[in-house]
GROMACS .gro file of C-alpha atoms in nm:
model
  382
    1UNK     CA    1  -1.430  -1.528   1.558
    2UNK     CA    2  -1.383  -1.673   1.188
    3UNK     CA    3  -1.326  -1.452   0.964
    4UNK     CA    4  -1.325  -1.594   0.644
    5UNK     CA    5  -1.390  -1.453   0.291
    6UNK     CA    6  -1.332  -1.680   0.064
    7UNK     CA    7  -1.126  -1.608  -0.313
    8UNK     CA    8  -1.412  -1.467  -0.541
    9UNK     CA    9  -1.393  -1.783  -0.767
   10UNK     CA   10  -1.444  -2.009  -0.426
   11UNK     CA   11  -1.754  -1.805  -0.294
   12UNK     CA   12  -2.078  -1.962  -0.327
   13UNK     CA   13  -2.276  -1.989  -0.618
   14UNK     CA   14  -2.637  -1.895  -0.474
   15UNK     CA   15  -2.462  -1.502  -0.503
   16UNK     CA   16  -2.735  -1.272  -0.592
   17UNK     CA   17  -2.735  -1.061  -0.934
   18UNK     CA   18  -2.687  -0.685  -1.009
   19UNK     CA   19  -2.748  -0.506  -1.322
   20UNK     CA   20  -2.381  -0.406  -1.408
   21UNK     CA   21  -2.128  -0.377  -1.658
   22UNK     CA   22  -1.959  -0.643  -1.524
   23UNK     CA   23  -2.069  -1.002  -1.590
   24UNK     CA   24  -2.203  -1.074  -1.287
   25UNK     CA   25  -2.446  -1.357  -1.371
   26UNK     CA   26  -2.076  -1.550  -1.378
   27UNK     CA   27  -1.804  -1.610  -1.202
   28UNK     CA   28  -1.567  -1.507  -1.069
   29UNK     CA   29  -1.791  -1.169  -1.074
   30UNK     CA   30  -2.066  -1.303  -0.945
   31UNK     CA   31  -1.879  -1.452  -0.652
   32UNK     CA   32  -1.722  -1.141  -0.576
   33UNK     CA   33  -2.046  -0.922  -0.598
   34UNK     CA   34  -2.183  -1.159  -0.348
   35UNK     CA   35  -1.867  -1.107  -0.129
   36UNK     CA   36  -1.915  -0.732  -0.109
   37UNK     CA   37  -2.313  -0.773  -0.079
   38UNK     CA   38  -2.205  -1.016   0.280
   39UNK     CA   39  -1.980  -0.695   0.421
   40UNK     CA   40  -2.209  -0.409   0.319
   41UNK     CA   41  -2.515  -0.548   0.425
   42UNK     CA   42  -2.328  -0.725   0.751
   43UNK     CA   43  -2.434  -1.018   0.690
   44UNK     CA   44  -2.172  -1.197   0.826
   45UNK     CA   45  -2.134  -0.983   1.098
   46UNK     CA   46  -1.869  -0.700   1.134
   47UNK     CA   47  -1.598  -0.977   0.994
   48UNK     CA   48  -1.324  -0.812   0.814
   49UNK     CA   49  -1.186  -1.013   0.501
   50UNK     CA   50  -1.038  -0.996   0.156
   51UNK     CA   51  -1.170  -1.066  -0.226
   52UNK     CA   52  -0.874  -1.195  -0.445
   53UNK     CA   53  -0.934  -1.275  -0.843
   54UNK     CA   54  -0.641  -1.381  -0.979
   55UNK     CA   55  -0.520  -1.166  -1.296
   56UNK     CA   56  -0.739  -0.898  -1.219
   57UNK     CA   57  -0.705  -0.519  -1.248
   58UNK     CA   58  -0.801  -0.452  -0.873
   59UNK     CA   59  -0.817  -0.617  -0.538
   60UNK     CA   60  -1.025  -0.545  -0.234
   61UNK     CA   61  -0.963  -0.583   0.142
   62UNK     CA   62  -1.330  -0.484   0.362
   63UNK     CA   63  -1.304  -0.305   0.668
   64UNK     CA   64  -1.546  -0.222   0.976
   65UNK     CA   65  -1.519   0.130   1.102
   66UNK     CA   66  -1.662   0.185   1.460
   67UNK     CA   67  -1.741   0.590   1.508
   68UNK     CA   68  -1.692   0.528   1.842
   69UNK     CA   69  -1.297   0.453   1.828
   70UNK     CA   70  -1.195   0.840   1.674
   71UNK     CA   71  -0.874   0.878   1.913
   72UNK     CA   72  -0.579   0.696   1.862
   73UNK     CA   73  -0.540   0.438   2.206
   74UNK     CA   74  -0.250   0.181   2.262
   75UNK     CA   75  -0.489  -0.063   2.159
   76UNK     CA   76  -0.654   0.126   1.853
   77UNK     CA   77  -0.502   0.145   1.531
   78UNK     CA   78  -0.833   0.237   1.360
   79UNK     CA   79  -0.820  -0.107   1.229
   80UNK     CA   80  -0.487  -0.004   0.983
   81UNK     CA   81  -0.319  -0.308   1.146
   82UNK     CA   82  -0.617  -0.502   0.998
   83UNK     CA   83  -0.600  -0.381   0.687
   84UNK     CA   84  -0.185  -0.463   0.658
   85UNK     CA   85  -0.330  -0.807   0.762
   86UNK     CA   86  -0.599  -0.837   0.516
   87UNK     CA   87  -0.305  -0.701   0.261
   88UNK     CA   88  -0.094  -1.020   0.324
   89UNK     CA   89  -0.373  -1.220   0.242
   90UNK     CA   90  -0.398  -1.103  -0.054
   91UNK     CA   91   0.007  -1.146  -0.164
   92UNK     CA   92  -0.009  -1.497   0.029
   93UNK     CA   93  -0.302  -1.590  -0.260
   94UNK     CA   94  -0.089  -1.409  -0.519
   95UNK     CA   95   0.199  -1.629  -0.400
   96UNK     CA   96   0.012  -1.982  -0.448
   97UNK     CA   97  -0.158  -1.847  -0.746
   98UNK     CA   98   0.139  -1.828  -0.929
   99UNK     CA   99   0.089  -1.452  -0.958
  100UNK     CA  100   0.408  -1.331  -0.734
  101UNK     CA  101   0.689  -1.534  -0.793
  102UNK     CA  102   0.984  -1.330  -0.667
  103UNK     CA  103   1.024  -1.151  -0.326
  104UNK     CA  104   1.262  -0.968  -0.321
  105UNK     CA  105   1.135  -0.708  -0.649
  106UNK     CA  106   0.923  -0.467  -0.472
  107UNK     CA  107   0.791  -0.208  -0.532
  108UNK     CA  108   0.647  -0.392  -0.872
  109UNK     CA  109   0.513  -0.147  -1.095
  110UNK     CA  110   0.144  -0.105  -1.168
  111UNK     CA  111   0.017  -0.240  -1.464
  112UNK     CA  112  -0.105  -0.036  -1.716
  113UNK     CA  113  -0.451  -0.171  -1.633
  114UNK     CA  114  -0.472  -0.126  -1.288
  115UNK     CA  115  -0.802   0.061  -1.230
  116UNK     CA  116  -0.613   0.318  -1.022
  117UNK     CA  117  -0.254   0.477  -1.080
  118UNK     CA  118  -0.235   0.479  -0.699
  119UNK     CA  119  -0.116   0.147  -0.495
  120UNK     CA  120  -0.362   0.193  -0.248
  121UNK     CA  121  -0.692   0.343  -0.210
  122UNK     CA  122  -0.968   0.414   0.005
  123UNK     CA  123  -1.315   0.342  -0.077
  124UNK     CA  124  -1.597   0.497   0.149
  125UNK     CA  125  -1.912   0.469   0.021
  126UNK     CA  126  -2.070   0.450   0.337
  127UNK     CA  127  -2.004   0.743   0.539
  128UNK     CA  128  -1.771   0.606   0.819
  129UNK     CA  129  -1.542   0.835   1.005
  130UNK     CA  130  -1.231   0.985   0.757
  131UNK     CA  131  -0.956   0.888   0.978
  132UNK     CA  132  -1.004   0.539   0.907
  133UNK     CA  133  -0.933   0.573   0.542
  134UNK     CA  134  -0.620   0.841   0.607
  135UNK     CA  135  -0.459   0.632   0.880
  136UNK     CA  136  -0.455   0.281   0.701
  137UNK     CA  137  -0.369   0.436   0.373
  138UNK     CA  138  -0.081   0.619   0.607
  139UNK     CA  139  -0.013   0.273   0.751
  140UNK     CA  140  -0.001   0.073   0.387
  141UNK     CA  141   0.203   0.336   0.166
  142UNK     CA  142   0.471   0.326   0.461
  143UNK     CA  143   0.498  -0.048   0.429
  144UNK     CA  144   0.818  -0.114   0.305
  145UNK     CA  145   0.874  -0.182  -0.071
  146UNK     CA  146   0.922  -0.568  -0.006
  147UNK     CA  147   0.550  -0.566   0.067
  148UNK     CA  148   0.430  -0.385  -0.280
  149UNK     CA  149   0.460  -0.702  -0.479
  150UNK     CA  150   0.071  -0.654  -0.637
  151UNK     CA  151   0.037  -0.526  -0.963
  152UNK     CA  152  -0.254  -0.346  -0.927
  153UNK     CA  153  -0.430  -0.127  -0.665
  154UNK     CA  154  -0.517  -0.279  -0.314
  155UNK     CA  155  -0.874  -0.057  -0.252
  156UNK     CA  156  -0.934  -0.055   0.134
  157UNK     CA  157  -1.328  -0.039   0.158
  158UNK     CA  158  -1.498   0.062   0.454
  159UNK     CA  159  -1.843  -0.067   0.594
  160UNK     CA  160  -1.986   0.074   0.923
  161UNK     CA  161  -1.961  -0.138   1.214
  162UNK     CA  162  -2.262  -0.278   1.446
  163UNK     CA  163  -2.173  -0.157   1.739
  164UNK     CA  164  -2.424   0.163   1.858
  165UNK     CA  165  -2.374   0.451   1.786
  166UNK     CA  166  -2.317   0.369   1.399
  167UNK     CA  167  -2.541   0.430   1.118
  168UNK     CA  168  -2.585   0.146   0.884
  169UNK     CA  169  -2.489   0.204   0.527
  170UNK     CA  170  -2.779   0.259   0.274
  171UNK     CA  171  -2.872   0.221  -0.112
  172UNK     CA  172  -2.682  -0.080  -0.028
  173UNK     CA  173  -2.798  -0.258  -0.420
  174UNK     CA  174  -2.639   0.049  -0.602
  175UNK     CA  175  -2.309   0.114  -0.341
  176UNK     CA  176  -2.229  -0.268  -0.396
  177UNK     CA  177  -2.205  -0.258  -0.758
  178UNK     CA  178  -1.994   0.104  -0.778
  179UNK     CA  179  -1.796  -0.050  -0.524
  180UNK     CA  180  -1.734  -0.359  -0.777
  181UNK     CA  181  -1.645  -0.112  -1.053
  182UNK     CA  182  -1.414   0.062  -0.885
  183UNK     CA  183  -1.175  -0.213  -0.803
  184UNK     CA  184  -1.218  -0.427  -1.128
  185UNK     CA  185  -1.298  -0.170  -1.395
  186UNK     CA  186  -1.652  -0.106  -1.524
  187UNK     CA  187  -1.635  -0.387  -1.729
  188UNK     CA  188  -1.420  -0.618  -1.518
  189UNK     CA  189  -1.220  -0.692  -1.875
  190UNK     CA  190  -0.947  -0.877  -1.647
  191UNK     CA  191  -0.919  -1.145  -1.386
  192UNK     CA  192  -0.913  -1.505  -1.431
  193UNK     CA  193  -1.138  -1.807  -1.295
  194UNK     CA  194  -0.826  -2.089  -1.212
  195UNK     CA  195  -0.883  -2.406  -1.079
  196UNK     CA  196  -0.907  -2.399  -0.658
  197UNK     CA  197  -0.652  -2.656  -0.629
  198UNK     CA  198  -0.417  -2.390  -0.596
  199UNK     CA  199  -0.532  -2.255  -0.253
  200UNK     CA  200  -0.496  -2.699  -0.194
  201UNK     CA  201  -0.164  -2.556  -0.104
  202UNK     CA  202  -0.210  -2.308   0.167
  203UNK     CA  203  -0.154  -2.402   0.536
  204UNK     CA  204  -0.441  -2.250   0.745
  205UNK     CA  205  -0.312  -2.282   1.059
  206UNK     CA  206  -0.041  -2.059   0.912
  207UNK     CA  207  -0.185  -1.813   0.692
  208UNK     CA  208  -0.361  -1.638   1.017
  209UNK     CA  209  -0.048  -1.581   1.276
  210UNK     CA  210   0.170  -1.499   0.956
  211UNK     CA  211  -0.090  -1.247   0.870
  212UNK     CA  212  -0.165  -1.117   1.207
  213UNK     CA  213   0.210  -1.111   1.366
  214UNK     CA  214   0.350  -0.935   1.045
  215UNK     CA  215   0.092  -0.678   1.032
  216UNK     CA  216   0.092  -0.573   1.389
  217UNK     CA  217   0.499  -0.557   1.338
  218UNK     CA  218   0.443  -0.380   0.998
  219UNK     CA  219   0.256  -0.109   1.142
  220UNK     CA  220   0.506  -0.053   1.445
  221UNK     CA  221   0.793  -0.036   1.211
  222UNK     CA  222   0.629   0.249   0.979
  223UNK     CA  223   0.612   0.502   1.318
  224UNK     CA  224   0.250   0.584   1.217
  225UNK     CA  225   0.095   0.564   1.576
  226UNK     CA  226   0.263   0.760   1.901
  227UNK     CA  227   0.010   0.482   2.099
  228UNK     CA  228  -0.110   0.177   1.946
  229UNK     CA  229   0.142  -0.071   2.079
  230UNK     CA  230   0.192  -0.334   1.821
  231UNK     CA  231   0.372  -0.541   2.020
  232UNK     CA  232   0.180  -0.485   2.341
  233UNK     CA  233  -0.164  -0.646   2.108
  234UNK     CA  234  -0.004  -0.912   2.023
  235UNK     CA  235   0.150  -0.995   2.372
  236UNK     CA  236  -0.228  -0.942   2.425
  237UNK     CA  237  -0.393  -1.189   2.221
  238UNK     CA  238  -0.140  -1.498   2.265
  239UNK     CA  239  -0.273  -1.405   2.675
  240UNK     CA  240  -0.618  -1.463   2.522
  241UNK     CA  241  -0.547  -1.689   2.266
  242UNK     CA  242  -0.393  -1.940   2.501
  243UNK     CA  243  -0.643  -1.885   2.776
  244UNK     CA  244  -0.968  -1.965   2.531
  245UNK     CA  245  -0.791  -2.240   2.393
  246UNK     CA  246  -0.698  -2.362   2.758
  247UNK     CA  247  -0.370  -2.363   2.655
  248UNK     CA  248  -0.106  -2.555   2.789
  249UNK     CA  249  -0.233  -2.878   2.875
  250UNK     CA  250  -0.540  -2.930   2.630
  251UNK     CA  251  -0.454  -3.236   2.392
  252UNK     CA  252  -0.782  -3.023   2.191
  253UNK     CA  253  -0.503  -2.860   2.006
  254UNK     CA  254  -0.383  -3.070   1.798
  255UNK     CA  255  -0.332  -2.885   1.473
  256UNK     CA  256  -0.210  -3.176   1.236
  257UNK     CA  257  -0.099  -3.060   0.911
  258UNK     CA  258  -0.241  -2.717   0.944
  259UNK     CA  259  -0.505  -2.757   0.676
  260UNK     CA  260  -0.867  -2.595   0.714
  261UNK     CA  261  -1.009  -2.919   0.754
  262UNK     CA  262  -0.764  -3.004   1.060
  263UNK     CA  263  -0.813  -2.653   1.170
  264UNK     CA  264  -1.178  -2.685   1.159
  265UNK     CA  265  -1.141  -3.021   1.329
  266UNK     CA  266  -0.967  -2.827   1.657
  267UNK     CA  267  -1.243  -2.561   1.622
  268UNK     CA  268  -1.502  -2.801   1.632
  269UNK     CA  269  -1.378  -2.996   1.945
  270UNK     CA  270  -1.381  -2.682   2.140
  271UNK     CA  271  -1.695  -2.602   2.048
  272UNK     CA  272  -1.835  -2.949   2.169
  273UNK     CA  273  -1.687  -2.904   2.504
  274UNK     CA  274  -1.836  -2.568   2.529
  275UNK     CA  275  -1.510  -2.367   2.431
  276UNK     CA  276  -1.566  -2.141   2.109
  277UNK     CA  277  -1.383  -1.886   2.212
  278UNK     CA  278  -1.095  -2.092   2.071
  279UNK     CA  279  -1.148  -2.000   1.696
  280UNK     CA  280  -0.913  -2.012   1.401
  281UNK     CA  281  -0.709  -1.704   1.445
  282UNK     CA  282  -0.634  -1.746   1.786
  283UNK     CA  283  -0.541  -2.110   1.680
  284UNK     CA  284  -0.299  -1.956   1.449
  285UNK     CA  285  -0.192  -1.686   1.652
  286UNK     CA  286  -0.103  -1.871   1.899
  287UNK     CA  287   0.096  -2.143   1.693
  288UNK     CA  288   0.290  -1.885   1.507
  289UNK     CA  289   0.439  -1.773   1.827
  290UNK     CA  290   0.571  -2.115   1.923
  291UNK     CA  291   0.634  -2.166   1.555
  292UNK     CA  292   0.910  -1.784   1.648
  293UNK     CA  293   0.992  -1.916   1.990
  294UNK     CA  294   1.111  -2.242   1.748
  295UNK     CA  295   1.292  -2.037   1.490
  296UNK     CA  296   1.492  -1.870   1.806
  297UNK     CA  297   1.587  -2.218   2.006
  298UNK     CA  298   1.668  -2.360   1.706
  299UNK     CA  299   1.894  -2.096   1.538
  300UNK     CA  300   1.658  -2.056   1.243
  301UNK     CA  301   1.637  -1.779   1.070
  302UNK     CA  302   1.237  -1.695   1.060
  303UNK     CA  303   1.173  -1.309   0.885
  304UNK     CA  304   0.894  -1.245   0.680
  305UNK     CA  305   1.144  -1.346   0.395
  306UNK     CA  306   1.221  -1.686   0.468
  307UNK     CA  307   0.792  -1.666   0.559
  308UNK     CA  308   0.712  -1.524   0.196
  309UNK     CA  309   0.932  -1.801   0.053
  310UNK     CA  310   0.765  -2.088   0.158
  311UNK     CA  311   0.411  -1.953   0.034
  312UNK     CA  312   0.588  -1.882  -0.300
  313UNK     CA  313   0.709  -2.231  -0.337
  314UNK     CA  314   0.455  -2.398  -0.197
  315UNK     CA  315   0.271  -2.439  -0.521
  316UNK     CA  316   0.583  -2.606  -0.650
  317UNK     CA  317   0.693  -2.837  -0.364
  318UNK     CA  318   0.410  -2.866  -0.167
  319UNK     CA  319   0.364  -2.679   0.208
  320UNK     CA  320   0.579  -2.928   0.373
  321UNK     CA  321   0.817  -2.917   0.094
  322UNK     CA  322   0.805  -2.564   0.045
  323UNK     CA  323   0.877  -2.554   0.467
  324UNK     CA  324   1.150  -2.778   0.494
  325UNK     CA  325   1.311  -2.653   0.201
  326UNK     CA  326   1.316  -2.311   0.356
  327UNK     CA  327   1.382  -2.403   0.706
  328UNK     CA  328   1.577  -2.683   0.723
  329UNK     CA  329   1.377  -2.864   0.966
  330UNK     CA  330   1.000  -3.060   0.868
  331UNK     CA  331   0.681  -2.983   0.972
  332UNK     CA  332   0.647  -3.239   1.185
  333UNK     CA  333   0.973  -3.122   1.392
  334UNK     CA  334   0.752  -2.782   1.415
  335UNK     CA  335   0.413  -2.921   1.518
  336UNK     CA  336   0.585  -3.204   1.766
  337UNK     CA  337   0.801  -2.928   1.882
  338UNK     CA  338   0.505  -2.706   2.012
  339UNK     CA  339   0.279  -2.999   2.125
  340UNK     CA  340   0.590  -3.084   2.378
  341UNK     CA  341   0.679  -2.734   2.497
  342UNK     CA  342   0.582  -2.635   2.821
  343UNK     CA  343   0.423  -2.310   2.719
  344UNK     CA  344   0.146  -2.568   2.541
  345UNK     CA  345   0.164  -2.949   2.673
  346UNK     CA  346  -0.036  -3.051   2.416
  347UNK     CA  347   0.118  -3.408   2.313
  348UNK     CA  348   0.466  -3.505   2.489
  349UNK     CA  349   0.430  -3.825   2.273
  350UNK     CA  350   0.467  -3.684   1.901
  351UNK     CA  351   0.637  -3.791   1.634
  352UNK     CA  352   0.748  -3.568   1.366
  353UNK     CA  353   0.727  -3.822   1.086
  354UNK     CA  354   0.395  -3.949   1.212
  355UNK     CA  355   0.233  -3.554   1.169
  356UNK     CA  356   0.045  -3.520   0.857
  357UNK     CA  357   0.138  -3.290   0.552
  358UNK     CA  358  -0.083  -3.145   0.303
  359UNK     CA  359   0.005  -3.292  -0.007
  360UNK     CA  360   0.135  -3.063  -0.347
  361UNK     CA  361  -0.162  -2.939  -0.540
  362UNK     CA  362  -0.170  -2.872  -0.872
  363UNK     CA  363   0.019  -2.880  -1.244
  364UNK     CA  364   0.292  -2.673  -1.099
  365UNK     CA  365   0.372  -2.916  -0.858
  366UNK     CA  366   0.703  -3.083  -0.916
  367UNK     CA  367   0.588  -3.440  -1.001
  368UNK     CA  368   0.223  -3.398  -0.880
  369UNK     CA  369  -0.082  -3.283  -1.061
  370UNK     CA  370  -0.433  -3.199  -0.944
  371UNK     CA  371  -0.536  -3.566  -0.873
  372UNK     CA  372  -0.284  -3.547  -0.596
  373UNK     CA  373  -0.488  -3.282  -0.393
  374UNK     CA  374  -0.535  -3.288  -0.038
  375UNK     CA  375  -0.886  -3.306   0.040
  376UNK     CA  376  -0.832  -3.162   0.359
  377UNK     CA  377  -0.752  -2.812   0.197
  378UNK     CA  378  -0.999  -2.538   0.264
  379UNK     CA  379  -1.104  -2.184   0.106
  380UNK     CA  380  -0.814  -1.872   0.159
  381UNK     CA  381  -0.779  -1.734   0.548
  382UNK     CA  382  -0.872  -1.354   0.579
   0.00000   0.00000   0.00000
């Protein structure tokens, strides 16, 4: 399922208005207004996903809470492992905005307007179940300080889920703007509308397994759970992941330079020959664990470190810069690398310098401005 919530300044422009403090007859307010009107009113269906405004005094990740998932299970995290992945969303947009810049600083203090002096908070407006707000703020304030690189307070914000057996959330007008508040302020007096061309730089294909394998490892490491199995899900979904993507053997998946566009492109092709199970995250998913089978055969070192690196200089070198630079090998050598294992048979026939790279973004590119933008680049993962 795609699950993607665009950066505030990104969402569409038909958003509706509120009567609020904020400005939200503009952007980026307006955007993210609409954003939170999508989750609360499920819209989009029970999609979790992240708002991030650049500069701002708050961020948001949205969360689905199903009443019918109270006990902890080896396969139930009450969606905490979502929320760590939502969370590296956000710093992965922080990264290419220019925002985070060094690694290795945590925890980074909160600024003095940060609408909260707490790093993380729940928001429930809606009702759902308590134990979903205590066990993913457990999860996230356990998260080791190399992951507290925001500067202001990451609000977790919980929207009932559509399964039966949950009551949909009501007075959704009003709850949608004091949810806005809350985050940004009552006047939203920070955050900044940037050019797009910055997100130019993120790799897709990338953004999802980084997020997903991280956060399920995250929330093993902080000894939260006695059942959920971090491991064991993802184990789990590379199964599924490779079986709805009719992986190996299906020359389908062939992921190019990891942009949205080329991800879309592999989406799309399943889809025509009746496949859609094989959707963006388990494209991504799937590719990330090649991408650590890689990193082992080839004596690479591949931690969230060297992973948080590349998105930082990304925005300076370019994603296949940024990569190579990092890892010592290029992208291509990656992407012709999984096509030819035997765990995906996708293309025995590759050739790294033949695999296309999205091309540096923006005026911190080194030599490059914003004329050199990849059109293939697509809205933030989530």
């Amino acid at each position: 399922m795609r699950i993607l919530a665009p950066a505030a300044f990104l969402i569409a422009l038909h958003a509706p208005f509120a009567l609020a403090a904020c400005a939200t007859s503009s952007e980026p307010w307006r955007g993210v207004l609409y954003d939170i009107d999508q989750k609360i009113t499920l819209e989009e269906g029970p999609s979790g996903g992240s708002t991030y405004v650049p500069f701002a005094d708050g961020a948001g990740v949205h969360l689905y809470a199903d009443a019918n998932l109270v006990a902890e299970a080896d396969d139930n995290s009450f969606s905490s492992h979502t929320a760590v992945h939502e969370y590296i969303h956000l710093l992965q947009q922080a990264m290419l905005a220019g925002e985070i810049t060094n690694t290795t600083v945590g925890p980074v203090p909160l600024k003095a307007t940060s609408t909260s002096a707490d790093r993380f908070k729940c928001i429930n407006k809606c009702g759902v179940p308590a134990v979903f707000c205590e066990k993913s703020l457990e999860v996230l304030e356990a998260l080791p300080d190399t992951m507290k690189l925001l500067d202001r307070t990451t609000y977790v914000i919980w929207y009932p889920h559509s399964e039966d057996g949950n009551d949909p959330c009501t007075d959704t007008d009003a709850k949608k703007v004091e949810i806005l508040e809350e985050v940004y302020g009552s006047t939203c007096a920070n955050g900044k509308v940037i050019t797009p061309d910055f997100m130019r730089n993120e790799n897709h294909l990338v953004a999802e397994g980084d997020a997903e394998y991280w956060a399920l490892k995250l929330v093993d490491d902080t000894n939260v759970f006695s059942l959920f199995d971090g491991a064991a899900y993802w184990e789990g979904k590379i199964r599924d992941g490779k079986e709805g993507c009719s992986i190996p053997g299906d020359a389908k998946f062939d992921v190019k330079s990891g942009s949205g566009a080329h991800v879309d492109a592999v989406i799309e092709a399943y889809e025509d020959a009746g496949s859609p199970r094989c959707a963006d995250n388990p494209i991504g998913e799937i590719a990330y664990q090649l991408f650590l089978d890689w990193c082992v055969e080839s004596n690479i070192a591949c931690t969230q470190a060297e992973q948080f690196n590349v998105w930082t200089q990304a925005r300076l070198l370019g994603w296949c810069g940024a990569f190579e630079a990092t890892y010592g090998k290029t992208w291509g050598e990656y992407v012709c690398a999984m096509e030819a294992a035997d765990a995906y048979d996708v293309d025995t026939g590759c050739v790294a310098a033949d695999v296309p790279c999205i091309a540096c973004s923006g005026a911190g590119c080194v030599g490059a401005t914003s004329e050199d933008s990849d059109d293939d680049a697509a809205p933030p993962a989530t």
